[in-house]
Amino acid sequence: MKKYKYGVTEVFVKHDFYASLRIRLFDNEGRIYLDSGDEAIATEFFVKVPEKKYEADKLLTYESGLYYSYCEKEDFGAFPRYKYIIHEGSSRSSKSWSLEEWTLREAENTPNLHINIWRDSREALTDTIWKDFRKLIPLSGRTMRMNRNTTPIVFKNGSIISPKGADQTNAHGTTQDIAWLNEPYKIGEDEFDQIDQRSNQVIIDINPVGLSWAEKLVKNPRCKVIYSTFRDNPFCPAGQKMKILGYEPWESDSYEVIDGKIMYQGKPVTGNHEPPVHKINKERKTINKYKWIVYGLGLKAENPKRIHHNFYPITREKYDSLDLMEFMGLDYGSASPSAFVKVKFDGDRSFYILPCLYRPMNKMRNPLGEELIAAGAIPGNKSIGWADSSDADPGSDMPLTNGLRSNYNLNLFKTNKPTYKARFDFMSNCIFYYVEDAGLDDKENGYDEKGKFEYELDRYQWEYINDTPTGKPVKKDDHYMNATEYVSWGVKEYYNIQL
């Protein structure tokens, strides 16, 4: 067989090292204990107490008074030192490619190993990870055959690598030795918890985009975060490297990244404290600070064009516990989504948002009014709401808002649309809390609404023409945002709020 150029990357080596580390628990006498998750269970197995030992309570979720030491994978009582390994970094850093090679080797070398690779949908796995597997397997000299669709990879030793789409697989009943969550931006915390409690080890690879449940894991002493950039990938095409390098705003080697922070002369880089400008990139007008931080350095950076910076996630339980009047906001869409939110206001400057509906009218099975009520709209005078002023119904002479009020007893009125400046000036002086990961998740019937509020919030940004701001938002993916603006301004006028 022809020898193709391929190999392991720096990311692979780092991952293999940390993922392979094993430890075991023991007391002062050397008695081995098994970790059950709730407690340490004593056995009759004794070993010589190692010289290098560490207090186990720093790793465990309970008090044990035991110690741990590093050991071999095959040793009695061994379990992974790092249950969670998070790969975070830039585009083209080889995260996926390295983990694909690692999972193949683990499955080949460990009989009856079960690895599940999770993403929001199996279709997404088909176009990404499984497409890569079909390239990697022949390149690496392996002779196994793969079907063209997304089917499990089965090994002669009984091991298996299976694709799991959160849209088709119930995480509550699926077990695995290793779970790899590939770019799990639409996997909620409950789904993660179900996967986590049914896995011996969990691997997560994400670009520098915040996930609340992933950020909690970072603080866990059994979590290892591996940062990588395109520079760590020897197989990144030269043209793509040059494109990313063109974003660099500062002279190379004049600064460094320490613990996820960009440092210059011993201090964090700020708008008033920056390294020398990259002269060539400045001359070529290719500098983009945001893209360099995200795609070049693999760090989190807030999009400078993003409109809202004062929105924070809360749970549905928190929203439901607020004994406050609910208001309604509605943005119409026929081919694009109609978005409906309910909002509570605390009487000061805090708004609490419950995203309820995100669906084009031409995909609704029932009339709009019925869909709204099923999604939580409140009939009668217990609530009041504001809807898009552009509400012409092509199917009748009656505007949509009037029809919802007359036919469904929904107390909705056309919004008194303020200017963009007025609405955003008001909203910037308030605080908004939104129910995280809300929305109907019924992909079998064409409804994929979960997490759409966060999706829009992250992408709702100012419009620029030739690098000049227009003072208007980009009119794309803005349906939940518009519904929120209508109800916020409506509440302002309802209470005559002056901020």
Coordinates of C-alpha atoms in Angstrom, one line a residue:
M1 CA 0.0 0.0 0.0
K2 CA 1.2 3.5 -0.8
K3 CA 2.5 5.4 2.2
Y4 CA 0.6 8.6 2.7
K5 CA 2.0 11.5 4.7
Y6 CA 0.1 11.7 7.9
G7 CA 0.8 11.8 11.6
V8 CA -0.3 12.8 15.0
T9 CA -0.4 16.4 16.0
E10 CA 0.6 18.3 19.1
V11 CA -3.1 18.4 20.1
F12 CA -3.2 14.6 19.8
V13 CA -0.1 14.1 22.0
K14 CA -1.5 16.4 24.7
H15 CA -4.9 14.8 24.7
D16 CA -3.5 11.3 24.7
F17 CA -1.3 12.1 27.7
Y18 CA -4.1 13.6 29.9
A19 CA -6.8 11.2 28.8
S20 CA -4.6 8.2 29.6
L21 CA -3.6 9.3 33.1
R22 CA -5.1 6.9 35.8
I23 CA -5.2 7.2 39.6
R24 CA -6.5 5.0 42.4
L25 CA -7.6 5.6 46.0
F26 CA -6.0 4.2 49.1
D27 CA -5.7 4.8 52.9
N28 CA -2.6 5.1 55.1
E29 CA -2.2 1.3 55.2
G30 CA -2.4 0.9 51.5
R31 CA -5.9 -0.5 51.3
I32 CA -7.4 0.2 47.9
Y33 CA -10.8 1.9 47.8
L34 CA -13.2 2.0 44.9
D35 CA -14.9 5.3 44.0
S36 CA -18.6 4.7 43.6
G37 CA -19.4 8.3 43.0
D38 CA -21.2 8.7 46.4
E39 CA -18.5 7.2 48.6
A40 CA -15.2 5.3 48.6
I41 CA -15.7 1.6 49.1
A42 CA -13.0 -0.4 50.9
T43 CA -11.6 -3.6 49.4
E44 CA -9.3 -6.3 50.8
F45 CA -6.7 -5.4 48.2
F46 CA -3.5 -3.8 49.7
V47 CA -0.5 -2.1 48.0
K48 CA 2.6 -0.5 49.2
V49 CA 1.9 3.1 50.0
P50 CA 3.5 5.2 47.3
E51 CA 5.9 8.0 48.2
K52 CA 4.1 10.4 45.9
K53 CA 0.5 10.6 47.2
Y54 CA -2.1 13.4 47.2
E55 CA -5.2 14.2 49.3
A56 CA -8.1 12.7 47.4
D57 CA -10.8 15.1 48.9
K58 CA -9.5 17.7 46.5
L59 CA -10.8 15.6 43.6
L60 CA -13.8 13.9 45.0
T61 CA -17.4 15.2 45.6
Y62 CA -17.4 13.8 49.1
E63 CA -15.1 13.6 52.2
S64 CA -13.1 10.5 52.3
G65 CA -9.9 11.1 54.2
L66 CA -8.1 9.0 51.5
Y67 CA -5.2 9.6 49.2
Y68 CA -4.6 9.0 45.5
S69 CA -1.6 8.3 43.4
Y70 CA -1.0 7.7 39.7
C71 CA -1.0 4.1 38.5
E72 CA -1.2 2.0 35.4
K73 CA -4.4 1.7 33.4
E74 CA -4.7 -2.0 34.2
D75 CA -4.1 -1.7 37.9
F76 CA -6.9 -2.6 40.4
G77 CA -9.1 0.3 41.2
A78 CA -7.8 2.6 38.5
F79 CA -10.0 5.3 37.0
P80 CA -9.3 8.4 34.9
R81 CA -7.5 11.3 36.6
Y82 CA -9.3 13.7 34.3
K83 CA -12.9 12.7 33.7
Y84 CA -13.5 15.8 31.6
I85 CA -11.1 17.0 28.8
I86 CA -12.2 20.2 27.1
H87 CA -10.5 21.2 23.8
E88 CA -10.9 24.9 23.2
G89 CA -9.2 26.9 20.5
S90 CA -9.2 28.5 17.1
S91 CA -10.3 27.3 13.7
R92 CA -8.0 24.9 11.9
S93 CA -6.3 23.8 15.1
S94 CA -6.7 20.1 14.4
K95 CA -9.1 19.5 17.4
S96 CA -11.5 17.2 15.4
W97 CA -8.8 15.5 13.4
S98 CA -6.7 14.7 16.5
L99 CA -9.6 13.4 18.4
E100 CA -10.7 11.2 15.5
E101 CA -7.3 9.6 15.4
W102 CA -7.3 9.2 19.2
T103 CA -10.7 7.5 19.3
L104 CA -9.7 5.1 16.5
R105 CA -6.6 4.1 18.4
E106 CA -8.5 3.7 21.7
A107 CA -11.1 1.5 20.0
E108 CA -8.4 -0.6 18.3
N109 CA -6.4 -1.1 21.5
T110 CA -9.2 -1.6 24.1
P111 CA -11.5 -4.6 23.6
N112 CA -15.3 -3.9 23.9
L113 CA -14.8 -0.2 24.3
H114 CA -17.9 1.9 23.5
I115 CA -17.3 5.4 22.3
N116 CA -20.3 7.7 21.4
I117 CA -19.8 10.9 19.5
W118 CA -22.5 13.4 20.2
R119 CA -23.7 16.4 18.2
D120 CA -27.0 18.3 18.0
S121 CA -28.0 16.1 15.0
R122 CA -26.7 13.0 13.2
E123 CA -26.9 14.9 10.0
A124 CA -24.3 17.4 11.3
L125 CA -22.1 14.4 12.2
T126 CA -22.4 13.1 8.6
D127 CA -21.1 16.3 7.1
T128 CA -18.2 16.7 9.6
I129 CA -16.8 13.9 11.8
W130 CA -17.9 11.0 9.7
K131 CA -16.7 12.7 6.5
D132 CA -13.3 13.2 8.2
F133 CA -13.2 9.5 9.3
R134 CA -13.7 8.5 5.6
K135 CA -10.6 10.5 4.8
L136 CA -8.5 9.6 7.8
I137 CA -8.9 5.9 7.7
P138 CA -7.3 5.2 4.3
L139 CA -4.7 8.0 4.9
S140 CA -3.6 6.3 8.1
G141 CA -3.2 2.9 6.4
R142 CA -6.2 1.3 7.9
T143 CA -8.2 -1.1 5.7
M144 CA -11.6 -1.0 7.3
R145 CA -14.5 0.0 5.1
M146 CA -17.1 2.6 6.0
N147 CA -20.5 3.1 4.6
R148 CA -21.2 6.5 3.0
N149 CA -23.9 7.3 5.6
T150 CA -23.5 7.9 9.3
T151 CA -23.3 4.4 10.7
P152 CA -21.3 3.0 13.6
I153 CA -17.6 2.0 13.1
V154 CA -17.3 -1.6 14.3
F155 CA -13.9 -3.2 15.3
K156 CA -13.0 -6.9 15.3
N157 CA -12.2 -6.7 19.1
G158 CA -15.8 -5.8 19.9
S159 CA -15.2 -2.0 20.2
I160 CA -17.5 0.4 18.5
I161 CA -17.6 4.1 17.7
S162 CA -21.2 5.3 17.3
P163 CA -22.8 8.6 16.1
K164 CA -25.3 10.1 18.4
G165 CA -27.5 13.1 17.4
A166 CA -29.3 14.8 20.2
D167 CA -32.2 15.2 17.8
Q168 CA -32.7 11.4 17.4
T169 CA -31.1 9.8 20.5
N170 CA -32.4 10.0 24.0
A171 CA -29.5 10.9 26.3
H172 CA -31.4 9.6 29.3
G173 CA -31.0 6.0 28.2
T174 CA -27.6 5.9 26.5
T175 CA -24.5 4.6 28.2
Q176 CA -20.9 4.7 26.9
D177 CA -17.3 4.3 28.2
I178 CA -16.3 7.5 26.4
A179 CA -18.5 10.4 25.3
W180 CA -17.2 12.9 22.8
L181 CA -19.3 16.0 22.5
N182 CA -18.4 17.6 19.2
E183 CA -19.3 21.4 19.1
P184 CA -22.3 20.8 21.4
Y185 CA -23.7 24.3 21.1
K186 CA -27.3 23.1 21.0
I187 CA -27.0 20.4 23.7
G188 CA -28.5 21.7 26.9
E189 CA -27.4 21.2 30.4
D190 CA -29.9 18.5 31.2
E191 CA -28.9 16.5 28.1
F192 CA -25.2 16.9 29.1
D193 CA -25.9 15.8 32.7
Q194 CA -27.6 12.6 31.3
I195 CA -24.6 11.9 29.1
D196 CA -22.1 12.7 31.9
Q197 CA -23.7 10.4 34.4
R198 CA -23.6 7.5 32.0
S199 CA -19.9 7.9 30.9
N200 CA -16.5 7.1 32.4
Q201 CA -14.9 10.0 30.5
V202 CA -16.2 13.0 28.6
I203 CA -14.4 14.9 25.9
I204 CA -15.7 18.2 24.7
D205 CA -14.4 20.2 21.7
I206 CA -15.6 23.8 21.2
N207 CA -14.5 26.9 19.6
P208 CA -14.2 29.9 21.9
V209 CA -17.9 30.3 22.4
G210 CA -19.3 30.2 25.9
L211 CA -21.5 27.3 27.1
S212 CA -22.7 27.8 30.6
W213 CA -22.5 24.1 31.6
A214 CA -19.1 23.8 30.0
E215 CA -17.8 26.8 31.9
K216 CA -19.0 25.2 35.1
L217 CA -16.9 22.1 34.3
V218 CA -13.7 24.2 33.9
K219 CA -13.7 24.7 37.7
N220 CA -13.9 21.0 38.4
P221 CA -10.6 19.6 39.6
R222 CA -11.0 16.6 37.4
C223 CA -11.3 18.8 34.3
K224 CA -8.4 19.5 31.9
V225 CA -8.6 22.3 29.3
I226 CA -6.4 22.0 26.3
Y227 CA -6.0 25.2 24.3
S228 CA -4.9 25.0 20.7
T229 CA -4.5 27.2 17.7
F230 CA -3.9 26.8 13.9
R231 CA -0.1 27.0 14.7
D232 CA -0.4 23.6 16.5
N233 CA -1.6 22.0 13.3
P234 CA 1.1 21.0 10.8
F235 CA -1.5 19.9 8.3
C236 CA -3.2 23.3 8.1
P237 CA -2.9 24.5 4.4
A238 CA -0.5 27.4 3.9
G239 CA -3.2 29.6 2.3
Q240 CA -5.5 29.2 5.3
K241 CA -2.6 30.0 7.7
M242 CA -1.8 33.2 5.8
K243 CA -5.4 34.3 5.9
I244 CA -5.6 33.9 9.7
L245 CA -2.1 35.5 10.2
G246 CA -3.4 38.5 8.3
Y247 CA -5.8 39.3 11.1
E248 CA -3.0 39.8 13.7
P249 CA -3.2 43.4 15.0
W250 CA 0.1 43.5 16.9
E251 CA 3.7 42.7 16.1
S252 CA 4.4 38.9 16.5
D253 CA 6.3 37.9 19.6
S254 CA 5.7 41.3 21.2
Y255 CA 3.1 39.8 23.5
E256 CA 2.1 36.5 25.0
V257 CA -0.9 34.6 26.1
I258 CA -0.9 33.5 29.8
D259 CA -3.8 31.6 31.3
G260 CA -6.1 32.7 28.5
K261 CA -5.1 36.4 28.8
I262 CA -3.2 38.4 26.3
M263 CA -0.3 40.0 28.2
Y264 CA 2.1 42.8 27.1
Q265 CA 4.9 44.0 29.3
G266 CA 3.5 42.0 32.2
K267 CA 0.1 43.5 32.1
P268 CA -3.2 42.5 30.3
V269 CA -3.8 44.1 26.9
T270 CA -6.5 46.7 27.0
G271 CA -7.6 49.6 24.7
N272 CA -5.1 51.8 26.5
H273 CA -2.3 49.3 26.8
E274 CA -1.5 47.5 23.5
P275 CA 1.6 46.0 21.9
P276 CA 3.1 47.7 18.8
V277 CA 0.9 47.5 15.7
H278 CA 1.6 44.9 13.1
K279 CA 3.0 47.1 10.3
I280 CA 2.6 44.8 7.4
N281 CA -1.0 43.8 8.2
K282 CA -1.9 47.5 8.9
E283 CA -0.4 48.4 5.5
R284 CA -2.4 45.6 3.8
K285 CA -5.6 46.6 5.8
T286 CA -6.2 43.1 6.9
I287 CA -6.1 43.6 10.7
N288 CA -9.2 42.4 12.6
K289 CA -8.7 42.3 16.3
Y290 CA -11.8 40.2 17.0
K291 CA -11.0 37.6 14.4
W292 CA -7.4 37.3 15.6
I293 CA -8.4 36.8 19.2
V294 CA -11.0 34.1 18.2
Y295 CA -9.5 32.4 15.1
G296 CA -5.8 33.2 15.7
L297 CA -5.4 32.8 19.4
G298 CA -8.4 30.6 20.2
L299 CA -9.6 32.8 23.0
K300 CA -13.1 34.1 23.8
A301 CA -13.8 37.6 22.5
E302 CA -17.1 39.4 22.4
N303 CA -18.1 40.6 19.0
P304 CA -17.4 44.4 19.0
K305 CA -20.4 44.8 16.7
R306 CA -22.8 43.0 19.0
I307 CA -25.7 45.2 20.1
H308 CA -26.7 43.9 23.5
H309 CA -24.2 43.4 26.3
N310 CA -26.6 43.3 29.3
F311 CA -28.4 40.0 28.8
Y312 CA -27.9 37.1 31.3
P313 CA -29.2 33.5 31.3
I314 CA -31.6 32.2 34.0
T315 CA -33.5 29.0 34.6
R316 CA -37.1 28.4 33.9
E317 CA -37.6 27.8 37.6
K318 CA -36.2 31.3 38.4
Y319 CA -38.6 32.8 35.8
D320 CA -41.6 30.9 37.2
S321 CA -40.8 31.9 40.8
L322 CA -41.2 35.6 40.0
D323 CA -44.6 36.8 41.2
L324 CA -44.9 39.5 38.6
M325 CA -47.3 40.4 35.8
E326 CA -46.5 38.9 32.4
F327 CA -46.4 41.0 29.2
M328 CA -46.2 39.7 25.6
G329 CA -44.1 40.6 22.6
L330 CA -44.7 39.3 19.0
D331 CA -42.8 39.6 15.7
Y332 CA -44.6 38.3 12.6
G333 CA -43.0 36.1 10.0
S334 CA -44.5 34.1 7.2
A335 CA -41.5 32.4 5.5
S336 CA -39.2 33.7 8.3
P337 CA -40.0 32.8 11.9
S338 CA -42.7 34.4 13.9
A339 CA -41.3 35.0 17.4
F340 CA -43.3 35.3 20.6
V341 CA -41.9 36.1 24.1
K342 CA -43.4 36.6 27.5
V343 CA -41.8 39.2 29.8
K344 CA -41.9 40.0 33.5
F345 CA -40.8 43.5 34.7
D346 CA -39.7 44.1 38.3
G347 CA -40.9 47.8 38.4
D348 CA -37.3 49.1 38.4
R349 CA -35.1 48.3 35.4
S350 CA -34.9 44.5 35.2
F351 CA -36.8 42.5 32.5
Y352 CA -37.2 38.7 32.6
I353 CA -37.8 37.0 29.2
L354 CA -39.3 33.6 28.4
P355 CA -38.9 32.7 24.7
C356 CA -42.0 30.8 23.7
L357 CA -42.5 30.5 19.9
Y358 CA -40.1 30.6 17.0
R359 CA -41.9 29.3 13.9
P360 CA -42.8 30.6 10.4
M361 CA -46.5 30.9 9.8
N362 CA -46.3 28.9 6.6
K363 CA -45.1 25.9 8.7
M364 CA -47.7 26.2 11.4
R365 CA -50.2 23.4 11.5
N366 CA -52.9 25.6 13.1
P367 CA -53.9 29.3 12.8
L368 CA -51.5 31.7 14.4
G369 CA -53.8 32.5 17.3
E370 CA -54.1 28.8 18.3
E371 CA -50.3 28.3 18.0
L372 CA -49.7 31.4 20.3
I373 CA -52.1 30.2 22.9
A374 CA -50.6 26.7 22.8
A375 CA -47.2 28.3 23.3
G376 CA -48.3 30.2 26.4
A377 CA -50.0 33.4 25.2
I378 CA -52.4 34.7 27.8
P379 CA -56.0 35.4 26.7
G380 CA -58.1 38.1 28.3
N381 CA -57.1 41.2 30.4
K382 CA -54.6 39.4 32.6
S383 CA -51.9 40.5 30.2
I384 CA -51.1 43.1 27.5
G385 CA -48.7 42.8 24.6
W386 CA -47.3 44.6 21.6
A387 CA -46.8 43.2 18.1
D388 CA -45.0 44.1 14.9
S389 CA -46.7 47.1 13.3
S390 CA -46.2 45.6 9.9
D391 CA -49.0 43.1 10.4
A392 CA -50.8 42.9 7.1
D393 CA -52.5 39.5 6.6
P394 CA -52.3 38.5 2.9
G395 CA -55.3 36.2 3.4
S396 CA -57.8 38.7 4.8
D397 CA -58.6 42.4 5.0
M398 CA -58.1 42.4 8.8
P399 CA -54.6 43.2 10.1
L400 CA -53.1 40.2 12.1
T401 CA -53.0 42.0 15.4
N402 CA -56.6 43.1 15.2
G403 CA -57.6 39.5 14.3
L404 CA -55.7 38.0 17.3
R405 CA -57.5 40.5 19.6
S406 CA -61.0 39.9 18.0
N407 CA -60.9 36.2 17.3
Y408 CA -58.6 34.9 20.1
N409 CA -59.1 37.4 22.9
L410 CA -55.3 38.2 23.0
N411 CA -54.8 41.6 24.3
L412 CA -52.2 42.6 21.7
F413 CA -51.7 46.0 20.1
K414 CA -49.4 47.4 17.4
T415 CA -46.1 48.6 18.7
N416 CA -45.4 52.3 18.7
K417 CA -42.1 51.8 17.0
P418 CA -39.5 54.1 18.3
T419 CA -36.3 54.9 16.5
Y420 CA -33.4 52.4 16.8
K421 CA -31.5 54.9 18.8
A422 CA -34.4 55.5 21.3
R423 CA -35.1 51.8 21.8
F424 CA -31.4 50.8 22.3
D425 CA -30.7 53.8 24.5
F426 CA -33.5 52.7 26.8
M427 CA -32.6 49.0 26.7
S428 CA -28.9 49.8 27.4
N429 CA -30.0 51.3 30.8
C430 CA -31.9 48.1 31.8
I431 CA -30.9 44.5 32.7
F432 CA -32.4 41.6 30.8
Y433 CA -32.5 38.0 32.0
Y434 CA -33.7 35.3 29.6
V435 CA -34.6 31.7 30.2
E436 CA -31.8 29.7 28.8
D437 CA -32.3 27.0 26.1
A438 CA -36.0 27.6 25.9
G439 CA -38.3 26.6 23.0
L440 CA -39.9 23.6 21.5
D441 CA -37.6 20.8 20.4
D442 CA -39.7 18.7 18.0
K443 CA -37.5 18.2 15.0
E444 CA -39.5 15.3 13.7
N445 CA -42.4 17.7 13.0
G446 CA -40.1 20.4 11.7
Y447 CA -39.8 22.4 14.9
D448 CA -36.3 23.1 16.0
E449 CA -36.7 26.1 18.3
K450 CA -34.5 25.3 21.3
G451 CA -31.8 27.8 21.9
K452 CA -32.8 30.2 19.1
F453 CA -33.0 33.1 21.5
E454 CA -29.3 32.7 22.4
Y455 CA -28.5 32.2 18.7
E456 CA -30.0 35.5 17.8
L457 CA -28.6 37.4 20.8
D458 CA -25.0 36.4 19.8
R459 CA -25.6 37.4 16.1
Y460 CA -27.6 40.5 16.6
Q461 CA -25.1 43.2 15.6
W462 CA -24.7 46.7 14.2
E463 CA -24.7 47.2 10.5
Y464 CA -21.6 48.6 8.9
I465 CA -21.1 50.0 5.4
N466 CA -17.5 50.4 4.3
D467 CA -16.5 50.1 8.0
T468 CA -18.9 52.9 8.9
P469 CA -21.7 52.2 11.4
T470 CA -25.2 53.0 10.1
G471 CA -26.8 53.1 13.6
K472 CA -29.1 50.3 12.5
P473 CA -29.0 46.5 13.3
V474 CA -28.3 43.9 10.6
K475 CA -31.7 42.7 9.5
K476 CA -31.0 39.0 9.8
D477 CA -31.8 36.5 12.6
D478 CA -33.6 39.2 14.6
H479 CA -37.1 37.9 15.2
Y480 CA -36.8 37.2 18.9
M481 CA -34.8 40.4 19.3
N482 CA -37.6 42.4 17.6
A483 CA -40.2 40.8 19.8
T484 CA -38.2 41.7 22.9
E485 CA -37.8 45.3 21.7
Y486 CA -41.5 45.7 21.1
V487 CA -42.5 44.5 24.6
S488 CA -39.7 46.4 26.3
W489 CA -40.8 49.6 24.7
G490 CA -44.4 48.8 25.4
V491 CA -43.7 48.3 29.1
K492 CA -41.7 51.6 29.1
E493 CA -44.8 53.5 27.8
Y494 CA -47.2 51.5 29.9
Y495 CA -45.5 52.6 33.1
N496 CA -44.1 55.8 31.7
I497 CA -40.6 54.8 32.6
Q498 CA -38.0 57.5 32.5
L499 CA -34.3 56.3 32.6

